[in-house]
């Protein structure tokens, strides 16, 4: 009978990784935790917006009824360009808001003030750009 060594090694590596991630609390204000939190926040906003878009699009495609006495459109959204065609339902404002929020997301949060020399350099760069 042959015993496989790979499975126990994988289990040990999994628990070691789990313990390492549990030790990285989000309350610490380090560069790693700020970047990790910014990544998770950005992906969460993207995921929620994408899911809302897919759900609204699916609902619009399901509820749209074609008018067979007129020209048929490939997609219900094409009918929005023509006022005399039956208009599809579907409110994409939440998806648009999520996309705008994704653009405006603050990536880094720094609690400390920059040093005096850095403050002067930053203000000079800002004035040069404006």
PDB file of N, CA and C in Angstrom, residues 3 7 18-19 25 30 32 36 38 45 48 57 60 63-64 68 73 82 85 87 102 104 113 116 118-119 127:
ATOM      1  N   UNK A   3       1.370   5.356   0.204  1.00  0.00           N
ATOM      2  CA  UNK A   3       0.778   6.539   0.806  1.00  0.00           C
ATOM      3  C   UNK A   3       1.213   7.765   0.004  1.00  0.00           C
ATOM      4  N   UNK A   7      -1.189  15.042  -0.766  1.00  0.00           N
ATOM      5  CA  UNK A   7      -2.407  15.511  -0.096  1.00  0.00           C
ATOM      6  C   UNK A   7      -2.119  16.145   1.269  1.00  0.00           C
ATOM      7  N   UNK A  18      -4.156  30.115   5.299  1.00  0.00           N
ATOM      8  CA  UNK A  18      -5.316  30.614   6.020  1.00  0.00           C
ATOM      9  C   UNK A  18      -4.902  31.339   7.294  1.00  0.00           C
ATOM     10  N   UNK A  19      -3.941  30.792   8.011  1.00  0.00           N
ATOM     11  CA  UNK A  19      -3.449  31.423   9.240  1.00  0.00           C
ATOM     12  C   UNK A  19      -2.735  32.741   8.917  1.00  0.00           C
ATOM     13  N   UNK A  25      -4.927  41.714   9.641  1.00  0.00           N
ATOM     14  CA  UNK A  25      -6.170  42.411   9.951  1.00  0.00           C
ATOM     15  C   UNK A  25      -6.310  43.664   9.119  1.00  0.00           C
ATOM     16  N   UNK A  30      -1.337  49.777   6.928  1.00  0.00           N
ATOM     17  CA  UNK A  30      -0.080  49.583   6.209  1.00  0.00           C
ATOM     18  C   UNK A  30      -0.367  49.670   4.717  1.00  0.00           C
ATOM     19  N   UNK A  32       0.189  47.461   2.492  1.00  0.00           N
ATOM     20  CA  UNK A  32      -0.384  46.212   2.013  1.00  0.00           C
ATOM     21  C   UNK A  32      -1.889  46.159   2.284  1.00  0.00           C
ATOM     22  N   UNK A  36      -4.825  46.153  -0.502  1.00  0.00           N
ATOM     23  CA  UNK A  36      -5.737  45.008  -0.521  1.00  0.00           C
ATOM     24  C   UNK A  36      -7.180  45.479  -0.392  1.00  0.00           C
ATOM     25  N   UNK A  38      -8.392  48.429  -1.122  1.00  0.00           N
ATOM     26  CA  UNK A  38      -8.764  49.161  -2.337  1.00  0.00           C
ATOM     27  C   UNK A  38      -9.109  48.197  -3.466  1.00  0.00           C
ATOM     28  N   UNK A  45     -17.461  46.736  -6.196  1.00  0.00           N
ATOM     29  CA  UNK A  45     -18.286  47.694  -6.939  1.00  0.00           C
ATOM     30  C   UNK A  45     -18.477  47.214  -8.377  1.00  0.00           C
ATOM     31  N   UNK A  48     -20.952  44.143  -8.383  1.00  0.00           N
ATOM     32  CA  UNK A  48     -22.344  44.528  -8.163  1.00  0.00           C
ATOM     33  C   UNK A  48     -22.928  45.237  -9.380  1.00  0.00           C
ATOM     34  N   UNK A  57     -30.551  43.615 -18.236  1.00  0.00           N
ATOM     35  CA  UNK A  57     -30.534  43.266 -19.656  1.00  0.00           C
ATOM     36  C   UNK A  57     -31.356  42.007 -19.920  1.00  0.00           C
ATOM     37  N   UNK A  60     -34.967  42.923 -19.689  1.00  0.00           N
ATOM     38  CA  UNK A  60     -35.391  43.684 -20.858  1.00  0.00           C
ATOM     39  C   UNK A  60     -35.592  42.762 -22.055  1.00  0.00           C
ATOM     40  N   UNK A  63     -38.873  40.605 -21.452  1.00  0.00           N
ATOM     41  CA  UNK A  63     -40.176  41.270 -21.435  1.00  0.00           C
ATOM     42  C   UNK A  63     -40.495  42.034 -22.723  1.00  0.00           C
ATOM     43  N   UNK A  64     -39.537  42.205 -23.620  1.00  0.00           N
ATOM     44  CA  UNK A  64     -39.781  42.974 -24.846  1.00  0.00           C
ATOM     45  C   UNK A  64     -40.622  42.155 -25.820  1.00  0.00           C
ATOM     46  N   UNK A  68     -44.645  42.869 -35.082  1.00  0.00           N
ATOM     47  CA  UNK A  68     -44.360  42.193 -36.339  1.00  0.00           C
ATOM     48  C   UNK A  68     -44.889  42.935 -37.565  1.00  0.00           C
ATOM     49  N   UNK A  73     -36.066  44.513 -34.826  1.00  0.00           N
ATOM     50  CA  UNK A  73     -34.737  44.925 -34.389  1.00  0.00           C
ATOM     51  C   UNK A  73     -33.967  43.706 -33.904  1.00  0.00           C
ATOM     52  N   UNK A  82     -35.735  54.730 -32.085  1.00  0.00           N
ATOM     53  CA  UNK A  82     -36.921  55.058 -32.879  1.00  0.00           C
ATOM     54  C   UNK A  82     -38.107  55.228 -31.940  1.00  0.00           C
ATOM     55  N   UNK A  85     -41.336  52.978 -32.452  1.00  0.00           N
ATOM     56  CA  UNK A  85     -41.241  51.545 -32.165  1.00  0.00           C
ATOM     57  C   UNK A  85     -41.610  51.280 -30.708  1.00  0.00           C
ATOM     58  N   UNK A  87     -41.111  50.541 -27.058  1.00  0.00           N
ATOM     59  CA  UNK A  87     -39.914  50.804 -26.264  1.00  0.00           C
ATOM     60  C   UNK A  87     -39.685  49.693 -25.238  1.00  0.00           C
ATOM     61  N   UNK A 102     -17.164  53.565  -9.543  1.00  0.00           N
ATOM     62  CA  UNK A 102     -15.919  52.843  -9.770  1.00  0.00           C
ATOM     63  C   UNK A 102     -14.825  53.776 -10.265  1.00  0.00           C
ATOM     64  N   UNK A 104     -14.625  56.969  -9.526  1.00  0.00           N
ATOM     65  CA  UNK A 104     -14.310  57.944  -8.490  1.00  0.00           C
ATOM     66  C   UNK A 104     -13.847  57.321  -7.184  1.00  0.00           C
ATOM     67  N   UNK A 113       0.203  63.030   7.831  1.00  0.00           N
ATOM     68  CA  UNK A 113       0.476  64.176   6.957  1.00  0.00           C
ATOM     69  C   UNK A 113       1.854  64.004   6.323  1.00  0.00           C
ATOM     70  N   UNK A 116       7.296  68.241   5.721  1.00  0.00           N
ATOM     71  CA  UNK A 116       7.272  69.625   5.245  1.00  0.00           C
ATOM     72  C   UNK A 116       7.839  69.760   3.834  1.00  0.00           C
ATOM     73  N   UNK A 118       8.005  67.455   1.522  1.00  0.00           N
ATOM     74  CA  UNK A 118       7.116  66.782   0.576  1.00  0.00           C
ATOM     75  C   UNK A 118       5.889  67.636   0.292  1.00  0.00           C
ATOM     76  N   UNK A 119       5.419  68.355   1.291  1.00  0.00           N
ATOM     77  CA  UNK A 119       4.250  69.211   1.106  1.00  0.00           C
ATOM     78  C   UNK A 119       4.557  70.324   0.108  1.00  0.00           C
ATOM     79  N   UNK A 127       0.616  73.171  -8.672  1.00  0.00           N
ATOM     80  CA  UNK A 127       0.543  74.462  -9.340  1.00  0.00           C
ATOM     81  C   UNK A 127       1.044  74.378 -10.775  1.00  0.00           C
TER      82      UNK A 127
END
